[in-house]
mmCIF file of C-alpha atoms in Angstrom:
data_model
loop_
_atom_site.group_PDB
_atom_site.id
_atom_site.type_symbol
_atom_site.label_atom_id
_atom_site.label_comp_id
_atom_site.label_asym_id
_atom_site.label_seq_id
_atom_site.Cartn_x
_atom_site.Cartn_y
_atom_site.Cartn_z
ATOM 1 C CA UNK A 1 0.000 0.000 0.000
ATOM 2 C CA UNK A 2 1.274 3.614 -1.197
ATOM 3 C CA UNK A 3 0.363 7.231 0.143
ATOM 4 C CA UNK A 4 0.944 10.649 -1.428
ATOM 5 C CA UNK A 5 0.299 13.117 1.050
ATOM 6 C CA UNK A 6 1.846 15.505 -1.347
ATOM 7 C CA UNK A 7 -0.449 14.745 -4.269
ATOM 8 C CA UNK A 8 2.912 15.190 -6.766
ATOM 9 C CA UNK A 9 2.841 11.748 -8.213
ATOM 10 C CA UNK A 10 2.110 12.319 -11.747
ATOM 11 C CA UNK A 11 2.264 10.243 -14.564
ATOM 12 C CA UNK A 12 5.550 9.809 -16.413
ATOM 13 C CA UNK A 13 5.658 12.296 -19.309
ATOM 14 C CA UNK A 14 8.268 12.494 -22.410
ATOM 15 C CA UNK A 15 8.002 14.968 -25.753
ATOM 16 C CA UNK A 16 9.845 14.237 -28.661
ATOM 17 C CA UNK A 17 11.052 16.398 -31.759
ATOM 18 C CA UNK A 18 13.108 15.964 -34.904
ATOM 19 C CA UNK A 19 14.250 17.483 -37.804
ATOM 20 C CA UNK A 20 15.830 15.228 -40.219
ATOM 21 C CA UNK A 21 17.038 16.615 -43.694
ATOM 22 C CA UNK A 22 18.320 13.835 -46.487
ATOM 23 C CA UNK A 23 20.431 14.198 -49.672
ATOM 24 C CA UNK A 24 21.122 11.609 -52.417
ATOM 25 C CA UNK A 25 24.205 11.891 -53.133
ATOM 26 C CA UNK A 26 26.321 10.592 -56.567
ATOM 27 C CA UNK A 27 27.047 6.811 -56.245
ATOM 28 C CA UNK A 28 24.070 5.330 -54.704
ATOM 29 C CA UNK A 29 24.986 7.336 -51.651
ATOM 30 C CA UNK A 30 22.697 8.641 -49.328
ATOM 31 C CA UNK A 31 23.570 11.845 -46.345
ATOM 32 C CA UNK A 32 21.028 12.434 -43.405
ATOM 33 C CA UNK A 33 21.314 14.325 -41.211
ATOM 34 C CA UNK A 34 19.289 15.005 -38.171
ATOM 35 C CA UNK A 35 18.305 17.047 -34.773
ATOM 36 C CA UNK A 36 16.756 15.474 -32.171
ATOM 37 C CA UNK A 37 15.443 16.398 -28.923
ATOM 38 C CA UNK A 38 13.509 15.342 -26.137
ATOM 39 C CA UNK A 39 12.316 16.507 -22.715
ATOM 40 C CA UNK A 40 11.034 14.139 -19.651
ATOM 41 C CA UNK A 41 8.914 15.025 -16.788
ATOM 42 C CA UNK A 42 8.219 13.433 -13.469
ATOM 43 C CA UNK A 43 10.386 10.429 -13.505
ATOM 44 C CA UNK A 44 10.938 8.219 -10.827
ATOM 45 C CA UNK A 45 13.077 8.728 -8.301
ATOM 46 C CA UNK A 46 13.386 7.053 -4.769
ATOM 47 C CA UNK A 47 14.073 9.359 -1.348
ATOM 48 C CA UNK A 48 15.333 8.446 2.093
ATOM 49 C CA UNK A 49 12.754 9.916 4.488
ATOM 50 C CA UNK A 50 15.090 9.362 7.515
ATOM 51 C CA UNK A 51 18.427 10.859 7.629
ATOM 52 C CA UNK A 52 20.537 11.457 10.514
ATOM 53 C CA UNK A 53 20.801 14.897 12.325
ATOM 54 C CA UNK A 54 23.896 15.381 13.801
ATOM 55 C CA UNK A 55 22.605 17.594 16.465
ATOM 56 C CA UNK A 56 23.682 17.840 20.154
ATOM 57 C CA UNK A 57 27.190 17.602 19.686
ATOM 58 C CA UNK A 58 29.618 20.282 20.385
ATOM 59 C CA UNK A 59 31.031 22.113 16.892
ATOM 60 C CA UNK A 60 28.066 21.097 14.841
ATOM 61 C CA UNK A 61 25.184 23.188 16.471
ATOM 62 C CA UNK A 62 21.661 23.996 14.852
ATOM 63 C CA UNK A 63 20.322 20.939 15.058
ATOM 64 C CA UNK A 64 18.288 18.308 17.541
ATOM 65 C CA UNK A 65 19.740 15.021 17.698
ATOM 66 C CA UNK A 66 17.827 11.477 18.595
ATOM 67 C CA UNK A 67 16.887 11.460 21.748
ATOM 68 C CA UNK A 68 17.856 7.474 22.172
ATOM 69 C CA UNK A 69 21.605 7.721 21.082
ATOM 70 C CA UNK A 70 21.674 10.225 24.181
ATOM 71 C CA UNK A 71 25.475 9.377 25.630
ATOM 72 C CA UNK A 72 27.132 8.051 22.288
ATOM 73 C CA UNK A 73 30.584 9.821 23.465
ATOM 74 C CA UNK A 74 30.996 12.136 20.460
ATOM 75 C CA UNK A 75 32.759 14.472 22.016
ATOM 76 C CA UNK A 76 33.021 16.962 19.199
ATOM 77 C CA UNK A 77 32.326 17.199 15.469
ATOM 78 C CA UNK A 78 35.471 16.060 14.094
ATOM 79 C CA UNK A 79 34.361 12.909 16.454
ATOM 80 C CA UNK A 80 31.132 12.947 15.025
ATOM 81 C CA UNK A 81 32.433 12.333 11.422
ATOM 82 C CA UNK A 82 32.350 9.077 9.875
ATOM 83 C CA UNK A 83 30.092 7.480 12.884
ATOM 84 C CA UNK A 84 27.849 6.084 10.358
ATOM 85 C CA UNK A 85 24.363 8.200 11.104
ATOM 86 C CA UNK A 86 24.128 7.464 14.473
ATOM 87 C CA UNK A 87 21.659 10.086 14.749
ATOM 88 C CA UNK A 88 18.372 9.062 12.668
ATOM 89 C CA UNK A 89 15.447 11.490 12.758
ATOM 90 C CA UNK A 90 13.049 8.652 13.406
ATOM 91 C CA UNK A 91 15.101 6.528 16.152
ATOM 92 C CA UNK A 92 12.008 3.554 15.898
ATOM 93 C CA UNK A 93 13.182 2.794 12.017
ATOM 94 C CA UNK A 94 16.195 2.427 10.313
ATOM 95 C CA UNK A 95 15.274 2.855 6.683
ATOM 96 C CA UNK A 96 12.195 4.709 5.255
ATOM 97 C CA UNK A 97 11.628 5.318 1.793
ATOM 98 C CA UNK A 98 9.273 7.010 -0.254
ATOM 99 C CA UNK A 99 9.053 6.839 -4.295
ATOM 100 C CA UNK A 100 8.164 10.225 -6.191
ATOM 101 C CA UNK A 101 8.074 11.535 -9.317
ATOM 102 C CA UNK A 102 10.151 14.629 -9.496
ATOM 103 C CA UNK A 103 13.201 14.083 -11.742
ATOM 104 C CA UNK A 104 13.267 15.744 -15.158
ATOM 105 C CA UNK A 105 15.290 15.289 -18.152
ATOM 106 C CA UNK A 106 16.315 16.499 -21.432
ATOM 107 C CA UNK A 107 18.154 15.021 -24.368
ATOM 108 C CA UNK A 108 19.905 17.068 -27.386
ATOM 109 C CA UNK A 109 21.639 15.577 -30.252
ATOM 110 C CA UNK A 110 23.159 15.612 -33.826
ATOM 111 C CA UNK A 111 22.281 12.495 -35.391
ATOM 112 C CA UNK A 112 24.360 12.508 -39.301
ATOM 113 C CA UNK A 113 24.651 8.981 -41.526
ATOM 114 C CA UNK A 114 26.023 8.004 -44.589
ATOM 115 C CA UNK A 115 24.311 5.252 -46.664
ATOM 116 C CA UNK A 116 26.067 3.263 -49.625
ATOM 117 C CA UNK A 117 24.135 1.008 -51.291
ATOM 118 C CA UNK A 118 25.637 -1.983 -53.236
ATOM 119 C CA UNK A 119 27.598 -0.764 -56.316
ATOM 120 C CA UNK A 120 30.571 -2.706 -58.050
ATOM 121 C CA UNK A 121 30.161 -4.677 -54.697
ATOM 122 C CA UNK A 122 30.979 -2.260 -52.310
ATOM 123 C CA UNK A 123 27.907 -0.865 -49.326
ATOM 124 C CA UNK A 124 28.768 0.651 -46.013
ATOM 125 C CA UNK A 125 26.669 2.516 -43.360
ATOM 126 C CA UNK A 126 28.798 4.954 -40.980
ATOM 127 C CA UNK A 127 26.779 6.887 -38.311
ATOM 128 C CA UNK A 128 27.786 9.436 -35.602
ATOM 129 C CA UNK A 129 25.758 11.506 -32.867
ATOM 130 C CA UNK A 130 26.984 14.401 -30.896
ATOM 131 C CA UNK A 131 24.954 14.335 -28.108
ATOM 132 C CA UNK A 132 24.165 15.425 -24.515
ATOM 133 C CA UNK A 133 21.902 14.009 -22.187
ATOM 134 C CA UNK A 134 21.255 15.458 -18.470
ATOM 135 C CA UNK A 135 18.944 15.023 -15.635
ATOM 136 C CA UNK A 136 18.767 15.480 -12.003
ATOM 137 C CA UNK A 137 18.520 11.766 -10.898
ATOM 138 C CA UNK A 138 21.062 10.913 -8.292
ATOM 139 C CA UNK A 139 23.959 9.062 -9.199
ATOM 140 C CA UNK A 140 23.677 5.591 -9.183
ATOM 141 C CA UNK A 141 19.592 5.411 -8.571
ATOM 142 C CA UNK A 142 17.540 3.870 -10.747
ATOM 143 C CA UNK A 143 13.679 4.800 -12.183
ATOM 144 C CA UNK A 144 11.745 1.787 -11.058
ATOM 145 C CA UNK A 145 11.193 0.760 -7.925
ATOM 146 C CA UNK A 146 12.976 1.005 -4.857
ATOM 147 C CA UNK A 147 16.158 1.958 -5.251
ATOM 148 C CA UNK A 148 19.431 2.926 -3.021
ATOM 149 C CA UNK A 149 20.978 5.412 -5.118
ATOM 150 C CA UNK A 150 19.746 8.362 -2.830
ATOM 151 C CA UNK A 151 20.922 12.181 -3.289
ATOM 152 C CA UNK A 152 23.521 13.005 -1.629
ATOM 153 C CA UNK A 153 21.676 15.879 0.195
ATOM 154 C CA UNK A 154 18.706 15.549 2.485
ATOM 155 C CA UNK A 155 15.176 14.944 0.546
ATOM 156 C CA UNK A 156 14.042 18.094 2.058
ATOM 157 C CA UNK A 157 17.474 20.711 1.114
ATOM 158 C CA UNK A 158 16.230 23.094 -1.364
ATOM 159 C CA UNK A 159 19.495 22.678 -3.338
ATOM 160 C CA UNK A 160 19.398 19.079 -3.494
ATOM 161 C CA UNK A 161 17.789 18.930 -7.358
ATOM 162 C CA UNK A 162 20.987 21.475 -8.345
ATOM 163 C CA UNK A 163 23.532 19.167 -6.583
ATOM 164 C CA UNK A 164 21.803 16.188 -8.614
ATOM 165 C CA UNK A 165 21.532 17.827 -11.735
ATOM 166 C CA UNK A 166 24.175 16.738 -14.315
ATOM 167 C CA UNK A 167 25.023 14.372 -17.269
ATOM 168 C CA UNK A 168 22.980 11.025 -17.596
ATOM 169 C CA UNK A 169 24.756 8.293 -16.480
ATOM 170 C CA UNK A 170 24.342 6.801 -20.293
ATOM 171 C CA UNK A 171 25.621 10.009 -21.223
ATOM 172 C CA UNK A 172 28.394 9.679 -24.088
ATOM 173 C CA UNK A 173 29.226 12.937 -25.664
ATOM 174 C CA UNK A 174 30.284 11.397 -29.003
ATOM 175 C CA UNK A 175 29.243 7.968 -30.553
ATOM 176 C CA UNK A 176 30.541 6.525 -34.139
ATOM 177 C CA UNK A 177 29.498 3.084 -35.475
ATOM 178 C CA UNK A 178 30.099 1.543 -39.152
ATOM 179 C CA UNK A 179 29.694 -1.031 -41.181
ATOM 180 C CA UNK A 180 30.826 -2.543 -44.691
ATOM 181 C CA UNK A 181 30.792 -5.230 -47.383
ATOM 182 C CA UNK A 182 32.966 -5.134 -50.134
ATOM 183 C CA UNK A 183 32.661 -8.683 -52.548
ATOM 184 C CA UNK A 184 35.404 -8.979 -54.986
ATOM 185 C CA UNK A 185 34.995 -9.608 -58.823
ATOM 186 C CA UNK A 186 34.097 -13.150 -59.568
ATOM 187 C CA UNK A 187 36.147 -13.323 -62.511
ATOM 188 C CA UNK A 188 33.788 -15.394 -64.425
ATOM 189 C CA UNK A 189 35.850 -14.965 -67.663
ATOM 190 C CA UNK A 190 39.303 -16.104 -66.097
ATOM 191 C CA UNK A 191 40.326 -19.760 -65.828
ATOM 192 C CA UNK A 192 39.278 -21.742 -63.330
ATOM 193 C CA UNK A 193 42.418 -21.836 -61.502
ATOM 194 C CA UNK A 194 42.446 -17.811 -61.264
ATOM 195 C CA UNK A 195 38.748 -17.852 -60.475
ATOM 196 C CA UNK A 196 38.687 -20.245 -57.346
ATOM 197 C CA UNK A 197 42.116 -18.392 -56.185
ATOM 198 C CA UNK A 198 41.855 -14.536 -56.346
ATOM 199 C CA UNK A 199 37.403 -14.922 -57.231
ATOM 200 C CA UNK A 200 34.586 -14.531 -55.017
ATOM 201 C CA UNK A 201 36.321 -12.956 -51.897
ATOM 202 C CA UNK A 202 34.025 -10.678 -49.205
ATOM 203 C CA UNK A 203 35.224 -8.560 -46.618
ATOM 204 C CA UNK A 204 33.783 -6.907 -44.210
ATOM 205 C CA UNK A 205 33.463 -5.074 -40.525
ATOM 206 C CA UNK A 206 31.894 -3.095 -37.864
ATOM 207 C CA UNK A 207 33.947 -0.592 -36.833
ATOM 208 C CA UNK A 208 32.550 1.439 -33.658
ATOM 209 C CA UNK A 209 33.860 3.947 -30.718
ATOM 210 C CA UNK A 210 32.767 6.078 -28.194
ATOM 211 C CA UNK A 211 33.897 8.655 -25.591
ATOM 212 C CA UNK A 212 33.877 7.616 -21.832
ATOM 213 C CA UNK A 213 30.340 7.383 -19.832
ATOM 214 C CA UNK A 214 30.161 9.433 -17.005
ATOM 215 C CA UNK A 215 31.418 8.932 -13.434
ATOM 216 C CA UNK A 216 30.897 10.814 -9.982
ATOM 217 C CA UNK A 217 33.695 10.257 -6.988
ATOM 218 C CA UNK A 218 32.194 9.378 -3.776
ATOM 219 C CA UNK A 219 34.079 9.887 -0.393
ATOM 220 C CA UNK A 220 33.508 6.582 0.839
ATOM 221 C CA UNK A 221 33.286 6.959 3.907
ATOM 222 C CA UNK A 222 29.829 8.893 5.727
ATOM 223 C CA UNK A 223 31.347 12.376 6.485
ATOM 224 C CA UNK A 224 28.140 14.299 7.046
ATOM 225 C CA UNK A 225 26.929 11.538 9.088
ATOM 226 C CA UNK A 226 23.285 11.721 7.442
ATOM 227 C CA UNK A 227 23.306 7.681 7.105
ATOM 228 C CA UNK A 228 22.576 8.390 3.530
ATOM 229 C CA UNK A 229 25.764 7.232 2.112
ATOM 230 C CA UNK A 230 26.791 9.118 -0.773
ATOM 231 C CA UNK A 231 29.104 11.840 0.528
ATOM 232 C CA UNK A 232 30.793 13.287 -2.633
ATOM 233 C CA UNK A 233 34.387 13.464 -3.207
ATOM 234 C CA UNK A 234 36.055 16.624 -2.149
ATOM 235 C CA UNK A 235 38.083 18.658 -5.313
ATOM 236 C CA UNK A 236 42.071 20.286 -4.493
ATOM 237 C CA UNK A 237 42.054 23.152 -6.580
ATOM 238 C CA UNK A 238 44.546 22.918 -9.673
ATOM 239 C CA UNK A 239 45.403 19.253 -9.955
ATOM 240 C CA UNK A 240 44.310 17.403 -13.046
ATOM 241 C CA UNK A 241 41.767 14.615 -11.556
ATOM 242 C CA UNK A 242 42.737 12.246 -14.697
ATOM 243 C CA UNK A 243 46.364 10.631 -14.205
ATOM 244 C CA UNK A 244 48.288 8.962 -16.690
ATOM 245 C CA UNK A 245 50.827 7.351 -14.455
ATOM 246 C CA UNK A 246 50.763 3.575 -14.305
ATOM 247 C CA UNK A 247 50.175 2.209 -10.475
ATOM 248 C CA UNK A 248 53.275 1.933 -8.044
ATOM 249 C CA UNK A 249 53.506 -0.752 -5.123
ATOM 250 C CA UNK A 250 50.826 -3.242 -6.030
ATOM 251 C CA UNK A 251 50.804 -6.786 -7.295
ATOM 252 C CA UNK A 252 48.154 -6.731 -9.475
ATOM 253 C CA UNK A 253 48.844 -5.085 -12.835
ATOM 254 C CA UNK A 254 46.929 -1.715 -13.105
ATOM 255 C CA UNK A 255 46.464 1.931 -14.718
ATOM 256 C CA UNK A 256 45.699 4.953 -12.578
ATOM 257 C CA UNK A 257 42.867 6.546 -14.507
ATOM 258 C CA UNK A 258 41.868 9.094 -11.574
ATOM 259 C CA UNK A 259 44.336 10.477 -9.459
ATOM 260 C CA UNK A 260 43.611 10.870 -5.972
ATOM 261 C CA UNK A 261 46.229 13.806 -4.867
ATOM 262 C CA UNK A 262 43.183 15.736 -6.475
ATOM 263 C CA UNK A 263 40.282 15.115 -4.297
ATOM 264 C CA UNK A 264 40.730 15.720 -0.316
ATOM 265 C CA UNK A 265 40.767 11.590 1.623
ATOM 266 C CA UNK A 266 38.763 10.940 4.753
ATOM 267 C CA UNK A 267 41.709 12.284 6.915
ATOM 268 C CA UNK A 268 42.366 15.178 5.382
ATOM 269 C CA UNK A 269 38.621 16.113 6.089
ATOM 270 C CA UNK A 270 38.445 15.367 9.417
ATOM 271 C CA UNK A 271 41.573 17.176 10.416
ATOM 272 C CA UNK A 272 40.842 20.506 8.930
ATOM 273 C CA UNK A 273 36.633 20.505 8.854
ATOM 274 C CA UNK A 274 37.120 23.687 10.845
ATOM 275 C CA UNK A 275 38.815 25.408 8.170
ATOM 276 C CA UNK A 276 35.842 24.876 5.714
ATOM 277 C CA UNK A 277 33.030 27.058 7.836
ATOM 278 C CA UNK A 278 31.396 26.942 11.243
ATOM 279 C CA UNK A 279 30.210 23.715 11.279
ATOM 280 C CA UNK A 280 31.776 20.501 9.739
ATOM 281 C CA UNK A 281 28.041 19.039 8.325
ATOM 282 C CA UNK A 282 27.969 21.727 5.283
ATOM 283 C CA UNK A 283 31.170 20.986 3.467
ATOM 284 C CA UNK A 284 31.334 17.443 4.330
ATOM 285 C CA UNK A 285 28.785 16.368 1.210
ATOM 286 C CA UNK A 286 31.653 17.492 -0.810
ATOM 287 C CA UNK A 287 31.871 19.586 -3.979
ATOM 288 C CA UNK A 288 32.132 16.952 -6.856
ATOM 289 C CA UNK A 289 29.547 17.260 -9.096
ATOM 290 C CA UNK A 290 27.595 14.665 -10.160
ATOM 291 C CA UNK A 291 28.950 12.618 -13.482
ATOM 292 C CA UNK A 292 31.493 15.853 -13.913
ATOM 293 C CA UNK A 293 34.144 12.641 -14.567
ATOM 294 C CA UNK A 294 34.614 10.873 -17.477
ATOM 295 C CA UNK A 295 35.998 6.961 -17.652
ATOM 296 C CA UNK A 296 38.228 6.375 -21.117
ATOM 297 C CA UNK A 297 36.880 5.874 -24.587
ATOM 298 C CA UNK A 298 35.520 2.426 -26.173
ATOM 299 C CA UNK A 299 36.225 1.407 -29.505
ATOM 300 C CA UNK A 300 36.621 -1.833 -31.233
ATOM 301 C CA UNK A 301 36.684 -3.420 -35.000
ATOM 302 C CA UNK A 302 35.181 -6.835 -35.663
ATOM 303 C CA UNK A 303 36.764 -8.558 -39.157
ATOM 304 C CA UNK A 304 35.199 -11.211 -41.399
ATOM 305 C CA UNK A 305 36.859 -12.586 -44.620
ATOM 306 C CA UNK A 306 34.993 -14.878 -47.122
ATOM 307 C CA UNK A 307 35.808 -17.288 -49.963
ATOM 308 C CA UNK A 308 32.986 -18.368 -52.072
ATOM 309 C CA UNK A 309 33.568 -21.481 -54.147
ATOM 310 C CA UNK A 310 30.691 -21.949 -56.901
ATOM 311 C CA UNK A 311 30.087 -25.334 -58.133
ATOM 312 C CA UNK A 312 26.756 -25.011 -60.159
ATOM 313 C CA UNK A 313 23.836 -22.553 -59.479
ATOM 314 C CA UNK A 314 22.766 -23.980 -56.508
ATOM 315 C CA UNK A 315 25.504 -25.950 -54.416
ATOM 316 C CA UNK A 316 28.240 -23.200 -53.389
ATOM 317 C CA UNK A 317 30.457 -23.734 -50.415
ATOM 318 C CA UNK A 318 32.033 -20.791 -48.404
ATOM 319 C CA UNK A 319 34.864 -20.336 -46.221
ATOM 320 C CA UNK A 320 34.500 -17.662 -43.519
ATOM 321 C CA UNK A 321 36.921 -16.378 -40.953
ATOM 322 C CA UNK A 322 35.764 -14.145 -37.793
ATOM 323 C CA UNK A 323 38.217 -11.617 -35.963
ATOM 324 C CA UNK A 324 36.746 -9.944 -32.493
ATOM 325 C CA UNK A 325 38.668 -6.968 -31.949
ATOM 326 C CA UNK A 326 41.236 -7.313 -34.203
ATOM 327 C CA UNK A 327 43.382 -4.287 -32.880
ATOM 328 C CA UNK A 328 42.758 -6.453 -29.303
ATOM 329 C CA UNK A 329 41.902 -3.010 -27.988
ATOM 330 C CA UNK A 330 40.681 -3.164 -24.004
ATOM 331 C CA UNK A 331 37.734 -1.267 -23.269
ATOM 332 C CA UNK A 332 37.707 -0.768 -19.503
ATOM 333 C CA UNK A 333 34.683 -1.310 -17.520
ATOM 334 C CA UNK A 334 35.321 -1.204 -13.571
ATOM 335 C CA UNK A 335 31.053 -0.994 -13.408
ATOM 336 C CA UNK A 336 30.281 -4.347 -14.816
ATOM 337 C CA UNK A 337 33.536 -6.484 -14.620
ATOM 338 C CA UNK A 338 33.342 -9.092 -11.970
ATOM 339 C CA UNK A 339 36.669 -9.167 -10.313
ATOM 340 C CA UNK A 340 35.788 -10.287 -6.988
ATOM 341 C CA UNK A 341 38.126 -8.751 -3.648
ATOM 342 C CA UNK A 342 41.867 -7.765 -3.211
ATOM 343 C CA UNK A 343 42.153 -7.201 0.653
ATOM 344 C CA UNK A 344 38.756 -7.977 1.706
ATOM 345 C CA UNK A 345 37.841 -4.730 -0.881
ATOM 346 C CA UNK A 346 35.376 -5.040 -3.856
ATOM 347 C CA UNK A 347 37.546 -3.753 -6.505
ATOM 348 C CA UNK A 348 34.009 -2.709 -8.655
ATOM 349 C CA UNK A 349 32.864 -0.501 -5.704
ATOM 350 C CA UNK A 350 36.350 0.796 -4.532
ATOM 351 C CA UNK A 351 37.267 2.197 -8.244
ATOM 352 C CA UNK A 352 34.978 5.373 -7.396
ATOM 353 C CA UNK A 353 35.368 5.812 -3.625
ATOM 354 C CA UNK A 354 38.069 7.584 -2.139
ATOM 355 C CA UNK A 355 38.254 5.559 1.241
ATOM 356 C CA UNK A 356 40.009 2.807 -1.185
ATOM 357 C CA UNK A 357 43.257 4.261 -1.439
ATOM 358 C CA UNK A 358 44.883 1.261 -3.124
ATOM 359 C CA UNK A 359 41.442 0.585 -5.658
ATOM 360 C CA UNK A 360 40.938 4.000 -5.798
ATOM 361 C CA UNK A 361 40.474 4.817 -9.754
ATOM 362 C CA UNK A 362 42.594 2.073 -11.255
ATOM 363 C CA UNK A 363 42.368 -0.175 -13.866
ATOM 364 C CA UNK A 364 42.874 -3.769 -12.683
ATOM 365 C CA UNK A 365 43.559 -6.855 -14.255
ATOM 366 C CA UNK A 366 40.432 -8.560 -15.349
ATOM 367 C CA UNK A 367 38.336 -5.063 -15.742
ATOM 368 C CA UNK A 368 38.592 -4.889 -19.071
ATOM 369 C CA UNK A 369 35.919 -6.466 -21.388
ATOM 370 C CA UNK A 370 36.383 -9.263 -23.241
ATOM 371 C CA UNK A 371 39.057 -8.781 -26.024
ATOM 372 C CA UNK A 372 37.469 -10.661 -28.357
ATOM 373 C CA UNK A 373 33.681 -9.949 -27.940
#
């Protein structure tokens, strides 16, 4: 059983536009290019209705804290951080939900393709978008059902849809697929020695890349104490967040792909909160914006060769060889990769979150996707 006491659950909504121009070109070749848009209204998100308040506690005034967790010890607010929400507004429940539908959308994109149609046995198809999707669903939620991807601020913070809003997590800025055939002559009027041996060969391929998806660094660790656990990272003004450098002091062969001497750790926080304001809670949600990080480019070309022997009009016989990835490019993919624990750590959750020092935005073997798929 549900209840709206705010009467905002509305239906889903999405509006669609286009404007698609095409050109025949010389050759059997055909141009089209495209805009198209698209704006979505009152999708689903999922909010925690009972964060902590961490009230009562010397250095992090304005608030009222739990009356049951009356004696904890935290001495002071630097104490405070990182004690995991020990202050929930509603002491009788640990988790409360609610579903609502307040998260909007909007897509914009150039959509161009380039059409060959079989002539002197060549046909291709290339296509590439230039696109940019954003919304203010926090990272890592869902839109059906419950889900534990909350925003990082309070449901009720006035700022919390601006802190939220930011690229799609399917967001990739530019996309480029193709596709071709090309069947050689037959050589009908050559012997038949020529014709079986240099006759009746096909090649083709998909060819395809992208730029990175998005990513948003998480502290790791529950600095504002809110029990909602998605703290952002904290920037260091003027140091590139991308390194190149390969990883130092670790078995397991990796690439650093974010460095962490640009986002503030857990330490570093707690030491200095004072120096951020008057009260450790505000700055403690950190300032990295959501999906403002990008993971590296995708790209991969898939090769088939064919031989066609012809017999007689209908019995034909033909040789076919496959290549996956023929550059044997990896396409790193900490998200979805399977790699199990180094150190008791999940090395799929610790790539984003800077409590992980060692996991911490590296590359490790067996997060790359299949070479030859």
């Amino acid at each position: 059983m549900s209840y709206d006491p705010s009467g905002q659950y509305h239906v889903p909504t999405t509006y669609e536009w286009n404007l698609t121009i095409e050109r025949q070109l010389p050759a059997k070749t055909l141009f089209r290019i495209a805009y198209v848009g698209s704006r979505s209204l009152h999708i689903l998100e999922t909010e925690y209705y009972n964060p902590s308040n961490p009230g009562g506690v010397a250095g992090c005034p304005g608030s009222v804290g739990s009356p049951g967790k009356a004696g904890t010890g935290l001495a002071n607010c630097t104490v405070f951080l990182g004690s995991g929400g020990a202050f929930k507004t509603n002491t009788f429940s640990s988790t409360v939900q609610a579903d609502i539908t307040d998260i909007n959308a909007n897509y914009n994109a150039l959509q161009t393709s380039v059409e060959k149609r079989m002539a002197h046995g060549l046909t291709f198809l290339a296509n590439y978008t230039y696109s940019k999707s954003l919304d203010d669903l926090p990272f890592g939620e869902g839109v059906s059902g419950f889900d534990t991807g909350y925003s990082v601020l309070p449901f009720n913070d006035p700022n919390r849809h601006r802190m939220d809003y930011g690229p799609s997590g399917f967001d990739h800025a530019h996309v480029f697929t193709g596709s071709y055939v090309w069947h050689s002559p037959s050589l009908r009027s050559s012997s038949t020695l020529l014709r079986y041996l240099l006759g009746d060969y096909e090649i083709g391929g998909i060819i395809s890349a992208a730029s990175g998806r998005p990513i948003t660094v998480l502290q790791g660790t529950e600095l504002s104490s809110r029990g909602i656990g998605q703290d952002r990272g904290t920037f260091v003004p003027g140091i590139d967040p991308y390194s190149a450098n390969s990883c130092a002091g670790v078995t397991a062969k990796c690439v650093s792909w974010l460095n962490p001497a640009a986002f503030l750790s857990t330490a570093a926080l707690k030491a200095n909160c004072a120096t951020f304001g008057p009260t450790c809670a505000l700055p403690t949600f950190g300032n990295v914006g959501k999906n403002v990080l990008r993971l590296p480019r995708t790209s991969g070309w898939d090769v088939q060769v064919s031989k066609y022997f012809n017999f007689t009009e209908r019995w034909k016989l033909q040789l076919r060889v496959e290549y996956f990835n023929v550059l044997n490019h990896p396409n790193f993919a900490p998200e979805s990769i399977s790699t199990g624990t180094v150190n008791g750590t999940d090395q799929i959750s610790a790539f984003d979150k800077l409590n992980n020092n060692n996991a911490f935005g590296t590359f490790r073997a067996g997060q790359a996707s299949d070479p030859r798929v």
